[in-house]
GROMACS .gro file of C-alpha atoms in nm:
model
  355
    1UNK     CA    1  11.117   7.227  17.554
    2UNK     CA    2  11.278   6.931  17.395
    3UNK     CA    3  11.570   6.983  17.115
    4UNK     CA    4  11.361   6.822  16.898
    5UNK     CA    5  11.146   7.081  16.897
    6UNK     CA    6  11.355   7.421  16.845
    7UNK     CA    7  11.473   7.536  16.531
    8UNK     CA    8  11.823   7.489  16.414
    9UNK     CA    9  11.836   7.554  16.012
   10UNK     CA   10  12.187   7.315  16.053
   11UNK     CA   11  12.574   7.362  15.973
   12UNK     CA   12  12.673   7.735  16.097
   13UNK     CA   13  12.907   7.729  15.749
   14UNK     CA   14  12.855   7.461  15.406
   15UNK     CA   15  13.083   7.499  15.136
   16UNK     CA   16  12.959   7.254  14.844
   17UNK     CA   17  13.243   7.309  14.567
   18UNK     CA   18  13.500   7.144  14.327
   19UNK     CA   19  13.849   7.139  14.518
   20UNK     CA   20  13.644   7.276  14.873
   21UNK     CA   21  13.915   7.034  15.061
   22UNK     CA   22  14.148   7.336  14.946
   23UNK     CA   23  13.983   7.538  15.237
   24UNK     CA   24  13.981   7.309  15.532
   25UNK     CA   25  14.341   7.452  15.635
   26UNK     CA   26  14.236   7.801  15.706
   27UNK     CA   27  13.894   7.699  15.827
   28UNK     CA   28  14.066   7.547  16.112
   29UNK     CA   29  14.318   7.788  16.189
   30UNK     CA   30  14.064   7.884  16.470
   31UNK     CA   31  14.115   7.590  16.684
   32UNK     CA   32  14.407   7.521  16.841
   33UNK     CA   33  14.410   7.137  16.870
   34UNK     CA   34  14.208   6.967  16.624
   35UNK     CA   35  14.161   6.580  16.614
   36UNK     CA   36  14.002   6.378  16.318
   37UNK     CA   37  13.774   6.091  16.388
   38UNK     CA   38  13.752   5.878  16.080
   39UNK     CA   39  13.729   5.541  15.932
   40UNK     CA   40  13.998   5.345  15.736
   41UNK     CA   41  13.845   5.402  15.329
   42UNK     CA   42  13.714   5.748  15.467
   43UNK     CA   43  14.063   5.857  15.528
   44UNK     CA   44  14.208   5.704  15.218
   45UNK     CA   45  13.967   5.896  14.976
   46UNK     CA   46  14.031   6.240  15.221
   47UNK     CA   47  14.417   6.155  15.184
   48UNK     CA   48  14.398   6.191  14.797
   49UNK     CA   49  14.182   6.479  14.768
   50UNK     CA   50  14.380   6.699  15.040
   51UNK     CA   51  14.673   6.899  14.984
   52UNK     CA   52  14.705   7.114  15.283
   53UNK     CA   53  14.937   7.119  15.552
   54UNK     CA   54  14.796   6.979  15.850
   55UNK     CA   55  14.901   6.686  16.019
   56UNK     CA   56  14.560   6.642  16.268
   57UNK     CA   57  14.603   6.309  16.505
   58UNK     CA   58  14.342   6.038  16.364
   59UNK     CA   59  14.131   5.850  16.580
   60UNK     CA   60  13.916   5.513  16.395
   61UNK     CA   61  13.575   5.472  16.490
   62UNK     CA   62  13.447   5.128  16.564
   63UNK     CA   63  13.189   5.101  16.261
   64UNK     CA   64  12.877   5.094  16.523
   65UNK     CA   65  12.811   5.466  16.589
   66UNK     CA   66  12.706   5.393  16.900
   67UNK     CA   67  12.718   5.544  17.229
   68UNK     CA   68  12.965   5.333  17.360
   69UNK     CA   69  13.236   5.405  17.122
   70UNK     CA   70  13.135   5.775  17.165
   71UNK     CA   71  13.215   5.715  17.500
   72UNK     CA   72  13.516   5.503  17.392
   73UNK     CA   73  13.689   5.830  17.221
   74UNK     CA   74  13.572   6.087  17.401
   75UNK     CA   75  13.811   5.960  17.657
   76UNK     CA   76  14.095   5.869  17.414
   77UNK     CA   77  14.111   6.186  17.298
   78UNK     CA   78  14.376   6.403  17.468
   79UNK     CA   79  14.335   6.730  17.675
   80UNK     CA   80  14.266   7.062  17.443
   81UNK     CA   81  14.102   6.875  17.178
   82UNK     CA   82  13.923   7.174  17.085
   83UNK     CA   83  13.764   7.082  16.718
   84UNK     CA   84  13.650   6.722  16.582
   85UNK     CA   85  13.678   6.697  16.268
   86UNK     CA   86  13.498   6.398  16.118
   87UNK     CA   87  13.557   6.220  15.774
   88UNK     CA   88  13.355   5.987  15.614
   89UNK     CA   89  12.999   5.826  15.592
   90UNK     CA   90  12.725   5.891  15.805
   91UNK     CA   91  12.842   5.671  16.075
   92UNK     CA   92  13.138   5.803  16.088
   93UNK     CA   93  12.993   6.150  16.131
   94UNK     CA   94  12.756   6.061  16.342
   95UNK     CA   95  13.008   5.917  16.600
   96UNK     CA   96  13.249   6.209  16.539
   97UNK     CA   97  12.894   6.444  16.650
   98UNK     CA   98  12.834   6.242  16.980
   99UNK     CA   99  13.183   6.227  17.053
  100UNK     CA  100  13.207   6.611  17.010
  101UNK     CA  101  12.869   6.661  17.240
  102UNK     CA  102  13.059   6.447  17.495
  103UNK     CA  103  13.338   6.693  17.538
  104UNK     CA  104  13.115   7.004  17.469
  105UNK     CA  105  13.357   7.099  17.170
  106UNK     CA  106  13.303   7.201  16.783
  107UNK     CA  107  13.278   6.962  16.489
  108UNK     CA  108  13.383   6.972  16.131
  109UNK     CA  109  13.191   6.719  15.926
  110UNK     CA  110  13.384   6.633  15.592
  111UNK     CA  111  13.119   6.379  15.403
  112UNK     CA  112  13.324   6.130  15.186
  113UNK     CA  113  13.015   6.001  15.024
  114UNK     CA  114  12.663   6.127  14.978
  115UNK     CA  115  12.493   5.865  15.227
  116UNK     CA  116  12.263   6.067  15.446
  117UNK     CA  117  12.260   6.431  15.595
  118UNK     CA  118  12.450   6.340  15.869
  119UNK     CA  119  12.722   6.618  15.774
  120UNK     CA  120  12.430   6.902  15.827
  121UNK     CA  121  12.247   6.836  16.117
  122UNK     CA  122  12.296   6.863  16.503
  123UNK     CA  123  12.175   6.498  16.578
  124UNK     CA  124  12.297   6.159  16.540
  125UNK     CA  125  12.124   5.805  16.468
  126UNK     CA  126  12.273   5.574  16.733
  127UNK     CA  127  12.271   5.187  16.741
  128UNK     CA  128  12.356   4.925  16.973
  129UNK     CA  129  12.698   4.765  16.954
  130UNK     CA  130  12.553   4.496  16.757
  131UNK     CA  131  12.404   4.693  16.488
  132UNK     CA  132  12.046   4.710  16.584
  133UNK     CA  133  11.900   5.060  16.622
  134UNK     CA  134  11.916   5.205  16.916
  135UNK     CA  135  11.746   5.579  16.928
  136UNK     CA  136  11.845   5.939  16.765
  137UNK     CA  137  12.051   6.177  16.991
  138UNK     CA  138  12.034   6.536  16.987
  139UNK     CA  139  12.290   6.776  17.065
  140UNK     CA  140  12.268   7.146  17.178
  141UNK     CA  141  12.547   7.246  16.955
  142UNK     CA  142  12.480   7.280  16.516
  143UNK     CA  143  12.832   7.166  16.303
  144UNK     CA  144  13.082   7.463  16.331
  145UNK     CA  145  13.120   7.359  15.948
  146UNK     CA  146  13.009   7.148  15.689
  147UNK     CA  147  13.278   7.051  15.397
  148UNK     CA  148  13.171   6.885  15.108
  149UNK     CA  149  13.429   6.856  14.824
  150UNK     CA  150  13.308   6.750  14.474
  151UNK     CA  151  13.609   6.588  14.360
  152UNK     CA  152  13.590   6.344  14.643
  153UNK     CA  153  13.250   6.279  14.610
  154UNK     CA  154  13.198   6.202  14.254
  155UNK     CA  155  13.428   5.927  14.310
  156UNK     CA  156  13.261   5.772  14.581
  157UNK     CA  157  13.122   5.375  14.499
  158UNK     CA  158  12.760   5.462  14.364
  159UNK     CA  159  12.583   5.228  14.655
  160UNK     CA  160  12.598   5.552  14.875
  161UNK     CA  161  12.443   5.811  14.621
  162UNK     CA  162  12.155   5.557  14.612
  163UNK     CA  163  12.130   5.567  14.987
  164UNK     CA  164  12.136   5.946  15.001
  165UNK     CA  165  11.868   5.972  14.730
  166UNK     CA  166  11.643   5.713  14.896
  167UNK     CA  167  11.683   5.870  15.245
  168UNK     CA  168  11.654   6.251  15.135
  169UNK     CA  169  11.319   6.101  14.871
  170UNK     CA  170  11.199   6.022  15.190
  171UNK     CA  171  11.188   6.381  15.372
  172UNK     CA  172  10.865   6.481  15.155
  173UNK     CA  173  10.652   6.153  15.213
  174UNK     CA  174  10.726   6.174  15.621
  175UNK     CA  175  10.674   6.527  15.684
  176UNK     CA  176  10.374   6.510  15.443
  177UNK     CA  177  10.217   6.224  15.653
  178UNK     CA  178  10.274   6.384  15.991
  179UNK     CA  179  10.128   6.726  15.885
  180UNK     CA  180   9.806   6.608  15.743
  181UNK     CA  181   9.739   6.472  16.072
  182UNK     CA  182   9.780   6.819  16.272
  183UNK     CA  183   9.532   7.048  16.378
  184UNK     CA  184   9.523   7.351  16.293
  185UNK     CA  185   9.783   7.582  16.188
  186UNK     CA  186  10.139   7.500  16.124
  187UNK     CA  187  10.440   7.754  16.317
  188UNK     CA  188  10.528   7.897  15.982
  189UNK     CA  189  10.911   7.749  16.057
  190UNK     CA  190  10.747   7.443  16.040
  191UNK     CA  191  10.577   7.561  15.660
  192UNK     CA  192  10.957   7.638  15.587
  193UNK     CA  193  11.080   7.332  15.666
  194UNK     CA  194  10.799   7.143  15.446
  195UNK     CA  195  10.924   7.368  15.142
  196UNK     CA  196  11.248   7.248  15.163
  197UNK     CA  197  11.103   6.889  15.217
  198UNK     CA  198  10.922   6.957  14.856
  199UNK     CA  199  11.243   7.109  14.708
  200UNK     CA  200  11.449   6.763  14.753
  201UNK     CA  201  11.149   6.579  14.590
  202UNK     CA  202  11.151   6.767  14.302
  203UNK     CA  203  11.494   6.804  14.233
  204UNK     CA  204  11.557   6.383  14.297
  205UNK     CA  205  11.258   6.326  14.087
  206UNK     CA  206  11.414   6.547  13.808
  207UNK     CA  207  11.775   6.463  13.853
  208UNK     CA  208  11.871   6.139  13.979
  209UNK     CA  209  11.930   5.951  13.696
  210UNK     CA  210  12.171   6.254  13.547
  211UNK     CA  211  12.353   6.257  13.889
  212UNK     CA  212  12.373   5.889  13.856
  213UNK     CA  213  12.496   5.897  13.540
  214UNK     CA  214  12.729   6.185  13.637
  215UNK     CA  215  12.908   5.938  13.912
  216UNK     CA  216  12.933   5.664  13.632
  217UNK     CA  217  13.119   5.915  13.389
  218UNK     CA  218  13.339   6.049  13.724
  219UNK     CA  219  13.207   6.410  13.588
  220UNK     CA  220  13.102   6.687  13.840
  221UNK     CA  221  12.794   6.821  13.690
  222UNK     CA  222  12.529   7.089  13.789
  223UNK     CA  223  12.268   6.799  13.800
  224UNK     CA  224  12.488   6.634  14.050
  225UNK     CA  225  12.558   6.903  14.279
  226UNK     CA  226  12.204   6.970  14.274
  227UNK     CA  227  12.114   6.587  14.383
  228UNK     CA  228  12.461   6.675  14.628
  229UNK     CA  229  12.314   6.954  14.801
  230UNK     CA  230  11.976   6.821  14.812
  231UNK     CA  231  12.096   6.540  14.988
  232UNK     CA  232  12.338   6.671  15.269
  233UNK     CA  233  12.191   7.063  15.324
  234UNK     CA  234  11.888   7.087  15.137
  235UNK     CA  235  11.770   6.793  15.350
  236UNK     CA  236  11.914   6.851  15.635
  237UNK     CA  237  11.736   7.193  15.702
  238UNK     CA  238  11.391   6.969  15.707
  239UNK     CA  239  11.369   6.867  16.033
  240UNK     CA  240  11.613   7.173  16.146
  241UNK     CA  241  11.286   7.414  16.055
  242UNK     CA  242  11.043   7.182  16.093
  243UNK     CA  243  11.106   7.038  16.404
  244UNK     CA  244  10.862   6.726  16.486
  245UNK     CA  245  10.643   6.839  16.189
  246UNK     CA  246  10.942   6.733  15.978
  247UNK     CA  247  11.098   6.421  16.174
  248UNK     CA  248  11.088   6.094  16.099
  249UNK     CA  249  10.795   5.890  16.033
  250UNK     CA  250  10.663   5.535  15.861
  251UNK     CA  251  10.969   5.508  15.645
  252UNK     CA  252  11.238   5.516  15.901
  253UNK     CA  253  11.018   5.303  16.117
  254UNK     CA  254  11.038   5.023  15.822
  255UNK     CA  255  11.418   5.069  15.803
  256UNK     CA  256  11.443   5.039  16.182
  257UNK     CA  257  11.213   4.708  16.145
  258UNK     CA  258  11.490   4.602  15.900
  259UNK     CA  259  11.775   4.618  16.140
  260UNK     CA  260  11.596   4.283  16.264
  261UNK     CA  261  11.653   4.100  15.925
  262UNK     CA  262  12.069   4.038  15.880
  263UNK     CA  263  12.011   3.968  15.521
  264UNK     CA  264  11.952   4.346  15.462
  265UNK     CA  265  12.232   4.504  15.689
  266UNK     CA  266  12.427   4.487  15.352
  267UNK     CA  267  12.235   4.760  15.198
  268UNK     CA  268  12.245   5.151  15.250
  269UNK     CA  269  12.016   5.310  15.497
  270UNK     CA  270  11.878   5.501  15.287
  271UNK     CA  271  11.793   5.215  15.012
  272UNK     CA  272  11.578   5.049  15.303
  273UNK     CA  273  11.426   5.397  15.393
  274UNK     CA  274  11.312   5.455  15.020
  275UNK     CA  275  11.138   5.066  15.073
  276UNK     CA  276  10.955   5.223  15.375
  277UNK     CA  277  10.860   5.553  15.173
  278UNK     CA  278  10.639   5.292  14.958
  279UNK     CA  279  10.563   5.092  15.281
  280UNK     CA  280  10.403   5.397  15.426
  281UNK     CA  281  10.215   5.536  15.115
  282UNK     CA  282  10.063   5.189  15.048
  283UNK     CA  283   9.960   5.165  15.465
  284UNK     CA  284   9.810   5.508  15.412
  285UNK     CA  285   9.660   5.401  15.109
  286UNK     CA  286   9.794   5.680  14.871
  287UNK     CA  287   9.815   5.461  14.571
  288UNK     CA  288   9.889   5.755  14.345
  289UNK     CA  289  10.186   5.856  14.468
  290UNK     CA  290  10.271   5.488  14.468
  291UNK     CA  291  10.250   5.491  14.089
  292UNK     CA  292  10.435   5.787  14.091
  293UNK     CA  293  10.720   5.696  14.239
  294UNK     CA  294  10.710   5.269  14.121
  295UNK     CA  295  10.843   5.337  13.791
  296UNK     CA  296  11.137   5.614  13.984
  297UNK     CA  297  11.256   5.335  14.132
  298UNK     CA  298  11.268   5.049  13.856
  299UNK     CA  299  11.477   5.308  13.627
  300UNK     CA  300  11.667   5.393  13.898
  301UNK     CA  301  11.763   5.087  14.025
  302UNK     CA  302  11.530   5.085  14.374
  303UNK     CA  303  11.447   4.766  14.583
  304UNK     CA  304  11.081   4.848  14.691
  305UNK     CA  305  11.020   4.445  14.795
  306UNK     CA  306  11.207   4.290  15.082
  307UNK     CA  307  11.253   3.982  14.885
  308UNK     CA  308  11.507   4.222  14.693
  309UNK     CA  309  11.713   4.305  14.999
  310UNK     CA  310  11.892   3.909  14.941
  311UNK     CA  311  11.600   3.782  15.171
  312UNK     CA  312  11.554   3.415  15.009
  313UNK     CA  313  11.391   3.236  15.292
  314UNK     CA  314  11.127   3.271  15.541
  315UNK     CA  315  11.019   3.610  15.366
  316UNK     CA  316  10.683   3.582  15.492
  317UNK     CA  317  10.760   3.568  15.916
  318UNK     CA  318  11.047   3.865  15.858
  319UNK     CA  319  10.755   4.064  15.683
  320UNK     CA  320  10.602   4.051  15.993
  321UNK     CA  321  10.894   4.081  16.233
  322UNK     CA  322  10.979   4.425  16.064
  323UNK     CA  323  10.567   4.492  16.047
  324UNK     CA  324  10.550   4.440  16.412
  325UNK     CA  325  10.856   4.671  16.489
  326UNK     CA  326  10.781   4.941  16.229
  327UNK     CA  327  10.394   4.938  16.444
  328UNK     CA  328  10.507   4.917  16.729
  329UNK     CA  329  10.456   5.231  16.986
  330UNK     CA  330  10.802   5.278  17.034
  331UNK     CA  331  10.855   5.369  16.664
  332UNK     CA  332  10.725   5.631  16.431
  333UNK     CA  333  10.485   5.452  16.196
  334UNK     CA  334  10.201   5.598  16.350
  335UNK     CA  335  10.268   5.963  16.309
  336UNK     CA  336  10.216   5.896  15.945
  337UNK     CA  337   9.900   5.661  15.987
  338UNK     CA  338   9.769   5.671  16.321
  339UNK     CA  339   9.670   5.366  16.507
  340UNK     CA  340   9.878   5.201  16.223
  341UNK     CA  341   9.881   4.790  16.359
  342UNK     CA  342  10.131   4.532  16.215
  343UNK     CA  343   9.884   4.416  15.979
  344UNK     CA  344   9.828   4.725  15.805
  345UNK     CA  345  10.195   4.755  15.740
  346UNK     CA  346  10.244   4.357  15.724
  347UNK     CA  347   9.930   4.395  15.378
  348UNK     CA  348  10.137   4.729  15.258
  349UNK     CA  349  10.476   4.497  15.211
  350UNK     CA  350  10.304   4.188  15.080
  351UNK     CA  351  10.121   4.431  14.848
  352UNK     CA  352  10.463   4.569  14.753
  353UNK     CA  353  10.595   4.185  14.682
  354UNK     CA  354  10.359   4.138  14.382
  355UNK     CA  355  10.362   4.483  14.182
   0.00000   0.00000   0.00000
């Protein structure tokens, strides 16, 4: 049986609280010789918020998360690392996960901003040294903890919230396209994982512009911890109980088909994944929940054309270079819409370009 396919809900401990960076002391008193992998503004914004006593050795990731700086640290690190503890965006957790599966050790994830569930779940999204995507890895072991302090967060640049709300928006639409092409009954973990899908829906839906608002003001409020939650654990228990009925689909393939286009590697994953949620609805032709979800993402502040991702020239043959990627076989398009071809998804984005 493949990892993908066995159920791991996600981080054996998550603490979601004001001041939760107050705890990370005794939470590691179990492990003898901790190490931090981190990036540069990562460790700046952990610096301010933490007050504890620990001096743990910091190691920089490379800013690919790939497996060659995995590699790269797994071998820098020195003998009796016992605990990872990784601080920072989803790349950075991401690399601080592989790096831990390297040296079959435990990992802390301590999310700096509220990108992605990378700080809940046992896999990570790996690219190529140049930035192109590359595959997702998964690892035997779930996150010995996952840390996510308020105070920190609600100070984080507002680009990331947007990328967490597009990418967690998109758990409902994917799962919801793979299921309704299954046969008959669903493993009722799988049933669990699609109510939690449905949970972060509604709760985005409802609260995203408060939580937006919230970051704007720099005040922790329940609406934000709500879109917090949603976004890191909520989330990140999808695919944990859903397994393959819950994975990726259409919109991931459309961000992966993006990674081809350098004018949009400026923009949050999860900003291109919430263009592929309305890639994938207009490919499977489910206009409704198009017009749903159109006016979410002018008040909100959404791209849903590529020509809003800074792409000012030859829009029409990188429509089709990120069509013919997002189709291909090696992606995940066609678990939403099977037999899905480059011009179905090449008509959904110029459809997209002239609402």
């Amino acid at each position: 049986m493949r990892l993908s396919q066995v159920v791991r809900p996600g981080a054996g401990q998550f603490i979601c609280e004001q001041g939760a960076l107050s705890l990370l002391d005794e939470k590691l008193a179990v492990f003898k010789q901790p190490v931090m992998i981190t990036g540069e503004k990562s460790y700046v914004a952990f610096k301010k918020h933490y007050k504890g006593q620990l001096d743990l050795p910091v190691y920089p990731y490379n800013r690919t998360a790939s497996n060659e700086d995995m590699a790269r640290l797994a071998n820098e690190l020195p003998e009796g690392t016992d605990c990872i503890v990784g601080v920072g965006g989803g790349m950075v957790l991401d690399t601080a996960k592989g790096t831990a599966d390297l040296l079959k050790i435990d990992v802390v994830t301590v999310p700096t901003v509220l990108g992605t569930c990378a700080g809940f779940t046992p896999l990570s999204a790996v690219y190529h040294p140049d930035h192109t995507f590359k595959a997702v890895d998964y690892y035997e072991r779930a996150v010995y903890l996952c840390l996510m302090d308020l105070d920190l967060l609600i100070e984080a640049p507002e680009a990331y919230l947007m990328g967490g709300i597009g990418d967690t928006l998109a758990k409902w639409y994917e799962a919801q396209g793979i299921v309704e092409h299954v046969s008959g009954d669903l493993p009722t973990m799988a049933e669990v994982g699609l109510s939690t899908a449905k949970v972060t829906q509604e709760v985005l839906l409802r609260d995203t512009a408060d939580a937006i608002a919230s970051l704007e003001k720099g005040e922790v409020t329940p609406a934000f911890k709500r879109v917090a939650e949603s976004i890191v654990a909520v989330a990140g228990t999808v695919g944990g109980f859903a397994g393959e009925y819950g994975r990726m689909a259409g919109a991931h393939a459309v961000h992966n088909g993006m990674s081809l286009v350098s004018e949009t590697h400026d923009f949050e994953h999860g900003v291109k994944v919430a263009y592929g949620v309305l890639v994938q609805l207009v490919a499977a032709n489910k206009m409704d929940d198009v017009a749903t979800l159109l006016p979410f993402y002018r008040d909100n502040g959404f791209p849903y054309k590529l020509s809003a991702f800074n792409v000012t020239s030859g829009l029409e043959d990188k429509m089709r270079q990120v069509a013919e990627f997002a189709a291909s076989d090696k992606e995940t398009f066609n678990l939403a819409v099977p037999g899905v071809t480059t011009e179905q998804v090449f008509q959904a984005m110029q459809y997209l370009e002239q609402v």
